[in-house]
Coordinates of N, CA and C in Angstrom, one line a residue:
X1 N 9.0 -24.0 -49.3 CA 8.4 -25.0 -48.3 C 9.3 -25.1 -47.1
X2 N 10.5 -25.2 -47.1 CA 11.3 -24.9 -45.9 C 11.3 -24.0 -45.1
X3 N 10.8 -22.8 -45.9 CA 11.4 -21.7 -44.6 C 9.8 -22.0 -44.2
X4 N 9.0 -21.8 -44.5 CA 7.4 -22.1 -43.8 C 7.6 -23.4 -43.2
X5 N 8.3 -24.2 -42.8 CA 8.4 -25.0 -42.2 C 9.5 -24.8 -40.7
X6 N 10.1 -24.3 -41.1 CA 11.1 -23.2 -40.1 C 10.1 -21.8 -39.4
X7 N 9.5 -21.5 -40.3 CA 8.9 -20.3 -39.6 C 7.5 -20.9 -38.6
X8 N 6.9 -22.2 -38.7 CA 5.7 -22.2 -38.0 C 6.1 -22.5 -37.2
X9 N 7.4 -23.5 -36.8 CA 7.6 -23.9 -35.5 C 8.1 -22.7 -34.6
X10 N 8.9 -21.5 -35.2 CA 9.0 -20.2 -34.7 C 7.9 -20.0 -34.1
X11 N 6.8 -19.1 -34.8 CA 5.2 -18.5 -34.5 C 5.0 -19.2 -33.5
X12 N 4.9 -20.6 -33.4 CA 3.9 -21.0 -32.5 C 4.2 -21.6 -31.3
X13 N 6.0 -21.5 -30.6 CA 7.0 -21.1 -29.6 C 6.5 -20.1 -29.4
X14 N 6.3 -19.1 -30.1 CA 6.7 -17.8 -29.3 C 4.8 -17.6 -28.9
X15 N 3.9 -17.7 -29.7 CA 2.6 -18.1 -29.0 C 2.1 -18.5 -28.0
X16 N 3.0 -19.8 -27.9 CA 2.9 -20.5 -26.5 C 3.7 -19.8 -25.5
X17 N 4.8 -19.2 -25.3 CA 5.7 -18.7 -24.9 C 4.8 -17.6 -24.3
X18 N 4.2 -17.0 -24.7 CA 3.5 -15.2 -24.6 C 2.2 -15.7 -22.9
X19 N 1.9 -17.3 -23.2 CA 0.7 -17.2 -22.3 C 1.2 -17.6 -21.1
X20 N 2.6 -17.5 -20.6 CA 3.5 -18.2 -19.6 C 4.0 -16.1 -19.1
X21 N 3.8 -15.1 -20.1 CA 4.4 -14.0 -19.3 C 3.2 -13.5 -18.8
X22 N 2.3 -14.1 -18.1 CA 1.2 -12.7 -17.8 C 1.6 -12.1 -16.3
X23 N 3.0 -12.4 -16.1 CA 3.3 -11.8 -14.9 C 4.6 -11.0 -14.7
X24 N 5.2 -9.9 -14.2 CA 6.4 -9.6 -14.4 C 7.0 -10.3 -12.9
X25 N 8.2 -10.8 -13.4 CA 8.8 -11.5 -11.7 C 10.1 -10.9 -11.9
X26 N 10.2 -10.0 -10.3 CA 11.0 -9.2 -9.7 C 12.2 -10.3 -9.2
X27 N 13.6 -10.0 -8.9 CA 14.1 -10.4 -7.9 C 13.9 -11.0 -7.1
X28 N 14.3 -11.8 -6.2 CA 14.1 -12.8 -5.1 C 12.3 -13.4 -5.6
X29 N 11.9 -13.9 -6.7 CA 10.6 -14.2 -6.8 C 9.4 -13.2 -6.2
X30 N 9.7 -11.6 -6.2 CA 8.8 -10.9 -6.4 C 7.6 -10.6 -7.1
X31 N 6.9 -10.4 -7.3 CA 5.7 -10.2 -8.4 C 5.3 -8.1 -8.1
X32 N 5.9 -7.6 -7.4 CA 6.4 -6.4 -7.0 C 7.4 -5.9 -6.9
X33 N 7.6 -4.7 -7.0 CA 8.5 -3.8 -6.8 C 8.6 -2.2 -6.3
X34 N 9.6 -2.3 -5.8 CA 9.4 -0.5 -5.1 C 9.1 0.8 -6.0
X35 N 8.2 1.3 -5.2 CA 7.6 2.0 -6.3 C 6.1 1.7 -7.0
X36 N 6.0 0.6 -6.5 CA 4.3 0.0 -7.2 C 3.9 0.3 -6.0
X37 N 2.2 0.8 -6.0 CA 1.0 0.7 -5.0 C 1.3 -0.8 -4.2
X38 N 1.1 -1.2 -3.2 CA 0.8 -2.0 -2.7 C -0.3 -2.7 -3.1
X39 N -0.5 -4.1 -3.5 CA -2.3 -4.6 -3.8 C -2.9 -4.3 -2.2
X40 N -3.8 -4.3 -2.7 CA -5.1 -4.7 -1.7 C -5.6 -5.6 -1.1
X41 N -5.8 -6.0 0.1 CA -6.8 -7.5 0.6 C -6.9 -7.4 2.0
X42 N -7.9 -7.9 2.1 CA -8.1 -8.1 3.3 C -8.0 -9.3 4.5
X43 N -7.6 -9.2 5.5 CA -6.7 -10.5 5.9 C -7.4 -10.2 7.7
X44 N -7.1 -11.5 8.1 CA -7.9 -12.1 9.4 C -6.8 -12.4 10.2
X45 N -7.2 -11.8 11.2 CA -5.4 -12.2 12.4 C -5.8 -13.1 13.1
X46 N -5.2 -14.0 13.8 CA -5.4 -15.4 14.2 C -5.9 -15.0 15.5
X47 N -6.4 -13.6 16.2 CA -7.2 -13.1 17.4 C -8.3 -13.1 16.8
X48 N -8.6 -12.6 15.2 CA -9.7 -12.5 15.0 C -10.0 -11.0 14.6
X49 N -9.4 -10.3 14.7 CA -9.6 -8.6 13.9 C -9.5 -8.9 12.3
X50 N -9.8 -8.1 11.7 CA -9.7 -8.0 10.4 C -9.0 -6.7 10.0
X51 N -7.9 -6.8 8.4 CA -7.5 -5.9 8.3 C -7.8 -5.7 6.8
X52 N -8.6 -4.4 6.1 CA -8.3 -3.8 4.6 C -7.1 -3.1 4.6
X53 N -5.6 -3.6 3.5 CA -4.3 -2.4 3.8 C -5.0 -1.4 2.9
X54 N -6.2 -1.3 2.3 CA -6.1 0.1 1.9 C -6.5 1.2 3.1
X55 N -7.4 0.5 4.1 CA -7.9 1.1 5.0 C -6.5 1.5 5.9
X56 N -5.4 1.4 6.3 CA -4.4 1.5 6.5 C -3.5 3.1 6.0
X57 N -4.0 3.1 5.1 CA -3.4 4.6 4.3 C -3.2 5.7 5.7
X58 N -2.5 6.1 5.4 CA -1.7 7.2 6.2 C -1.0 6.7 7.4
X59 N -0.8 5.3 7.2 CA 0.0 4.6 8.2 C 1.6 4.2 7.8
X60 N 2.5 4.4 8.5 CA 3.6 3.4 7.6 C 3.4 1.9 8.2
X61 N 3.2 1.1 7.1 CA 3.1 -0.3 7.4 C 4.3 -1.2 7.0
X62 N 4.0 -2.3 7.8 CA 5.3 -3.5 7.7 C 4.6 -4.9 7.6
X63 N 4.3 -5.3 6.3 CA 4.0 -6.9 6.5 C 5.4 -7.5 6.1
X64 N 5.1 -8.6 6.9 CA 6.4 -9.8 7.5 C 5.5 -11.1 6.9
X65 N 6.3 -11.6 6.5 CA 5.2 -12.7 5.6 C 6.6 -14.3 6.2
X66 N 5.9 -14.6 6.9 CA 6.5 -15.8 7.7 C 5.7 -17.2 7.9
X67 N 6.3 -18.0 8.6 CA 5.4 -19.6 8.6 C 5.9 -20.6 10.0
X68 N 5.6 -21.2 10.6 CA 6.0 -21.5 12.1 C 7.2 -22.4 11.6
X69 N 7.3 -22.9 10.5 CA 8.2 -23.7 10.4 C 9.6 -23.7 9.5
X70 N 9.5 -21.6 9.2 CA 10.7 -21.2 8.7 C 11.7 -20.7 10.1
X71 N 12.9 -21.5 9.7 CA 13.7 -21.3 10.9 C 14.2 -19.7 10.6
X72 N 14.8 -19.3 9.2 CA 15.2 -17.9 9.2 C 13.9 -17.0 9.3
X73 N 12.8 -17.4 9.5 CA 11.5 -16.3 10.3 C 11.4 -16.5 11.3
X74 N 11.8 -17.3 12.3 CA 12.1 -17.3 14.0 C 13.3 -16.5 13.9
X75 N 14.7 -16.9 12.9 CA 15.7 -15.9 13.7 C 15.2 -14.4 13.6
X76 N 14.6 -14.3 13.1 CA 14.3 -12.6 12.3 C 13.4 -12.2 12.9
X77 N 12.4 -12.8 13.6 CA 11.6 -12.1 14.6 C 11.5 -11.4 15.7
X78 N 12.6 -12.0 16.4 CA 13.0 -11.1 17.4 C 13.7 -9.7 17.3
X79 N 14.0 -9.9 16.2 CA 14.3 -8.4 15.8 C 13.6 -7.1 15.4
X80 N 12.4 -8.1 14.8 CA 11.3 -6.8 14.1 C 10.3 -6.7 15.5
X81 N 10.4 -7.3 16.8 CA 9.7 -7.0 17.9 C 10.8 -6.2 18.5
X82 N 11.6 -6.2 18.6 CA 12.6 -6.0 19.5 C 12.9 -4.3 19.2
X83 N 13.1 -4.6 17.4 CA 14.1 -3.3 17.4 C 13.2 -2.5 16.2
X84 N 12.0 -2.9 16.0 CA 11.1 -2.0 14.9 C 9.8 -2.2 15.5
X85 N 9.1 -3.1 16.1 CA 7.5 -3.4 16.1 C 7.4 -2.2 17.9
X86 N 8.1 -2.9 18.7 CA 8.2 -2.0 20.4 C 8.7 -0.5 20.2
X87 N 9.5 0.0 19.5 CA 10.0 1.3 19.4 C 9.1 2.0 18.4
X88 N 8.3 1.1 17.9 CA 7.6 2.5 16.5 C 5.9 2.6 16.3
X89 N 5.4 1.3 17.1 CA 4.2 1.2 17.9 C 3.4 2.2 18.0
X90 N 4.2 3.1 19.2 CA 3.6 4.8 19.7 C 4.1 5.7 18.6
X91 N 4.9 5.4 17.5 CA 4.8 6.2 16.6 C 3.9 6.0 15.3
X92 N 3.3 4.8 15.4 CA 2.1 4.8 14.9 C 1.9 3.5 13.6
X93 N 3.1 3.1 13.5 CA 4.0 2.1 13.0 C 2.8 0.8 12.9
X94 N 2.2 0.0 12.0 CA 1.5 -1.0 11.8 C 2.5 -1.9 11.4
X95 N 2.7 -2.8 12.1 CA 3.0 -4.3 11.7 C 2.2 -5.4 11.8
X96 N 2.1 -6.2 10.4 CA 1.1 -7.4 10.4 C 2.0 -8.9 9.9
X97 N 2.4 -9.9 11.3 CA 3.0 -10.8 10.6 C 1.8 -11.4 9.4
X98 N 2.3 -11.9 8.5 CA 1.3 -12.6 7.8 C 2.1 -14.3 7.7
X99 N 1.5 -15.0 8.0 CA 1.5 -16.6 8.4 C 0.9 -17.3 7.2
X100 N 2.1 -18.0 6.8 CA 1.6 -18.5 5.1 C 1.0 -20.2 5.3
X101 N -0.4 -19.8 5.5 CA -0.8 -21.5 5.2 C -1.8 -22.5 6.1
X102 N -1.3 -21.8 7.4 CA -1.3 -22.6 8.5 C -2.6 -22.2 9.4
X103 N -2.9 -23.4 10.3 CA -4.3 -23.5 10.7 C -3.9 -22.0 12.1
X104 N -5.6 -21.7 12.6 CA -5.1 -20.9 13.4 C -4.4 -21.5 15.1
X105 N -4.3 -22.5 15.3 CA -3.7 -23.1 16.5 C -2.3 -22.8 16.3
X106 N -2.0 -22.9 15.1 CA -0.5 -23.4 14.8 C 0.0 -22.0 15.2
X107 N -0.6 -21.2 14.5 CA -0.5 -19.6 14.4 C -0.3 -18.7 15.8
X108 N -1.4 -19.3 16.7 CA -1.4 -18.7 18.1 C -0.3 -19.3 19.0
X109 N 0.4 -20.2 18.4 CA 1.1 -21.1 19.1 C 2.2 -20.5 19.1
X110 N 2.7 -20.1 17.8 CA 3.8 -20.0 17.0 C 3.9 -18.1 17.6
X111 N 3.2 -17.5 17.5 CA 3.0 -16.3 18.0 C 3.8 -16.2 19.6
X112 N 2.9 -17.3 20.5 CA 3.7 -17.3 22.2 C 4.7 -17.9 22.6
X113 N 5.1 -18.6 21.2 CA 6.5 -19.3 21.5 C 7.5 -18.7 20.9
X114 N 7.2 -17.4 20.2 CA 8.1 -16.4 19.5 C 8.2 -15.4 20.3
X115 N 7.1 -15.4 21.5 CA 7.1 -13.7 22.6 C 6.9 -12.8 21.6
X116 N 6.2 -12.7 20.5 CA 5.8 -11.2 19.5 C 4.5 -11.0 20.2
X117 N 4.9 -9.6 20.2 CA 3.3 -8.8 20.6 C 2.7 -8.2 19.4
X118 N 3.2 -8.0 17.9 CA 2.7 -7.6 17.0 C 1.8 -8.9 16.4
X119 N 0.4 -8.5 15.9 CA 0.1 -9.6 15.3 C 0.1 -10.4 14.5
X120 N -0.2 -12.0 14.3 CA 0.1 -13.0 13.1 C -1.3 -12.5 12.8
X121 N -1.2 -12.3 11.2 CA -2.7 -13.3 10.4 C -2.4 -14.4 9.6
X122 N -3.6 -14.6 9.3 CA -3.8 -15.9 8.4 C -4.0 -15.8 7.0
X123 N -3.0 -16.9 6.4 CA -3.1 -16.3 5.0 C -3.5 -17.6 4.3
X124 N -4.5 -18.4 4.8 CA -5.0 -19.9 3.6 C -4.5 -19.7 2.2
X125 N -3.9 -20.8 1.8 CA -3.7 -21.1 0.7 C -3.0 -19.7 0.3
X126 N -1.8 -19.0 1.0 CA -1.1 -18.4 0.4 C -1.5 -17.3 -0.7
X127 N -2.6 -16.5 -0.5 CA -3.6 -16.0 -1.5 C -3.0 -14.6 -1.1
X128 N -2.8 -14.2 -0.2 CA -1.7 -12.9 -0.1 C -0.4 -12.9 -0.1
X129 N 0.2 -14.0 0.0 CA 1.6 -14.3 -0.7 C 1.9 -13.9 -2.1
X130 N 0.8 -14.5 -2.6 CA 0.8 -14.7 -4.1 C 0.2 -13.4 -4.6
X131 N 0.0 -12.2 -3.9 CA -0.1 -10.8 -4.7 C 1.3 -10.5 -4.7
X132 N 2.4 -10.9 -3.8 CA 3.2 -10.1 -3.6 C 4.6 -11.0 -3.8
X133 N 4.9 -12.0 -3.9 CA 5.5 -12.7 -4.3 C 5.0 -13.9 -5.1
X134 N 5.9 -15.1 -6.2 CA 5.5 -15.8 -6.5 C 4.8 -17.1 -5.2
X135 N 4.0 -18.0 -5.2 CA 3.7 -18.7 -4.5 C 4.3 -20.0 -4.4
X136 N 5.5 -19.9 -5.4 CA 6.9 -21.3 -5.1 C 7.5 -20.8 -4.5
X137 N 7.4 -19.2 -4.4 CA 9.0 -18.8 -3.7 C 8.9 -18.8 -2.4
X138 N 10.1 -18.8 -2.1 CA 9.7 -18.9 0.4 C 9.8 -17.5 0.8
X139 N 9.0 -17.8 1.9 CA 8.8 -17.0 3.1 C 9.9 -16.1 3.8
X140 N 10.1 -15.4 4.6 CA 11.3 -14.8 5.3 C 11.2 -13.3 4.2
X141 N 10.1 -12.9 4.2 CA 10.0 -11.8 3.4 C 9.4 -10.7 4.5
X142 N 10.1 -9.4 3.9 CA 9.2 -8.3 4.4 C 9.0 -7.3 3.6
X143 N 7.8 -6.2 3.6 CA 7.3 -5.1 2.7 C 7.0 -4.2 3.3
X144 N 7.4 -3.2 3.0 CA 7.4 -1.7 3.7 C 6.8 -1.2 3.3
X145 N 5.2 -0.4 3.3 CA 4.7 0.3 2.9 C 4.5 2.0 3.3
X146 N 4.8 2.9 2.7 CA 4.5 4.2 3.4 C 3.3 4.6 3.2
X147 N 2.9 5.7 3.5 CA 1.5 6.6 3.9 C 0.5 6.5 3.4
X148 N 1.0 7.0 1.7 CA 0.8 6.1 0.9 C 0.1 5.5 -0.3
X149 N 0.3 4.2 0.6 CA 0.0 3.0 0.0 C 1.1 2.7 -1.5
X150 N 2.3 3.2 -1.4 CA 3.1 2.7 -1.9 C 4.5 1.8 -1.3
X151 N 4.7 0.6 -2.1 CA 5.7 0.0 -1.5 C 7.5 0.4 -1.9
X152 N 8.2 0.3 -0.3 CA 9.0 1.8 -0.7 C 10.6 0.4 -0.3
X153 N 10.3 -0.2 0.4 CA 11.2 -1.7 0.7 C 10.7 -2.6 0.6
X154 N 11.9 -4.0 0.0 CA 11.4 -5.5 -0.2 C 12.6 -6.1 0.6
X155 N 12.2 -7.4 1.2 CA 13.3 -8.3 1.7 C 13.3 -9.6 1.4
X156 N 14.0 -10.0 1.1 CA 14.1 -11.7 1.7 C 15.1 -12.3 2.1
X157 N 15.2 -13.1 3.0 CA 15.6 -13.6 3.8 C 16.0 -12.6 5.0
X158 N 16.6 -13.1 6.0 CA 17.4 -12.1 7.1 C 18.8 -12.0 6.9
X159 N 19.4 -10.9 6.7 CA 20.5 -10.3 6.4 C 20.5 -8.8 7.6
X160 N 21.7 -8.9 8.4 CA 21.4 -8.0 9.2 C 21.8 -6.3 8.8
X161 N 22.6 -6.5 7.4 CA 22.8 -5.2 7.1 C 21.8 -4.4 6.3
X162 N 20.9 -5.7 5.7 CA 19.5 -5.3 5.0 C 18.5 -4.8 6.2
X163 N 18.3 -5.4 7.1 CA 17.0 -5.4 8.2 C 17.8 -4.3 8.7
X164 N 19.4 -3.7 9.0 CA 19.3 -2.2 9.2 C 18.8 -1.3 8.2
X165 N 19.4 -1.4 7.3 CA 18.6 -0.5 6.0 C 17.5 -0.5 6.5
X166 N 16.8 -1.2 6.6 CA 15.3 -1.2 6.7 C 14.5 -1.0 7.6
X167 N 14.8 -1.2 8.7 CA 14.6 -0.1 9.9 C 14.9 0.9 9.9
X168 N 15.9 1.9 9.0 CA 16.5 2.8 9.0 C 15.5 3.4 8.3
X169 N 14.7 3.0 6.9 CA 13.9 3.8 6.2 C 12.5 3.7 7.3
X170 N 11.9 3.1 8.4 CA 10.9 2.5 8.5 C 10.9 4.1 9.5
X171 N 12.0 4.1 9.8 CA 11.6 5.2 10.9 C 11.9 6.2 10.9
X172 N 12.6 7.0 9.2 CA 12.8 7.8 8.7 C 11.1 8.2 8.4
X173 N 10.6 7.0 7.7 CA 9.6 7.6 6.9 C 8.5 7.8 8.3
X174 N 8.5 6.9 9.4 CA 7.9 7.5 10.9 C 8.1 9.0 11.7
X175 N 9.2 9.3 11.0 CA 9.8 10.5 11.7 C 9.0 11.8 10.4
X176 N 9.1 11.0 9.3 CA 8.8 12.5 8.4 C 7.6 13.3 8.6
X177 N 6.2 12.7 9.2 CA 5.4 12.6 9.2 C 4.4 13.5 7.8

């Protein structure tokens, strides 16, 4: 009678326990990793274009997954216009900020008071966050996709010896064609 008393409260921890893993979580609150396909969706830029990333294939892509009121995604922006988005453009280089949450005023606002010429979309309710990271975790993320449609870099936060790494593959994999 003891150990069946020991063993049910076992069984039915690990029961409950099993309906909490339906997700694998990477590093920095990932829900991906390098090497997986990129998911799919389709997302609305606060001009109004629409984007499918599968329709994107044979592009090297860069989503930047930011918010007008992350200060480490203002410091980090001037960098990915400056020294990845302007230099890799004419090489054919797609960058899509993605803007977690926020109405589109905030978004167009947040876009001319940053001087980016690559575009923000809109991401309501964090619904493309949440393919690619958890949706507790923050922003100041970036994802490198190549040709493709696999993801080949992950970031978070800004770290400037990371953001070279990562310009370094962005325009390797630009150059390989």
């Amino acid at each position: 009678m003891k150990k069946r008393l020991i063993t049910l409260p076992v069984l039915l921890s690990m029961f409950f326990w099993s309906f909490g893993q339906e997700k694998n979580v990477y590093p920095e609150g990932y829900l991906v990793k390098v090497g997986d396909m990129a998911p799919d969706f389709v997302i609305n830029e606060a001009g109004g274009k629409s984007y499918r990333l599968s329709d994107l294939r044979g592009k090297v892509v860069m989503l930047q997954f930011t918010a007008s009121w992350c200060s480490v995604c203002r410091q980090e922006m001037p960098f990915i216009e400056n020294e990845i988005w302007l230099p890799g453009k004419s090489k054919g280089l797609v960058v899509i900020g993605i803007d977690r949450d926020e109405p589109v005023e905030t978004v167009l606002k947040f876009s001319k008071d940053m001087k980016i010429t690559y575009p923000l979309a809109l991401d309501p309710g964090a619904e493309i966050f949440g393919l690619f990271a958890l949706k507790e975790a923050g922003v100041t993320r970036n994802v490198i996709i190549d040709r493709s449609g696999k993801i080949v870099f992950l970031t978070r936060l800004f770290d400037r010896k990371e953001f070279d790494q990562m310009k370094n593959k962005i325009f390797a994999l630009l150059d390989a064609k």
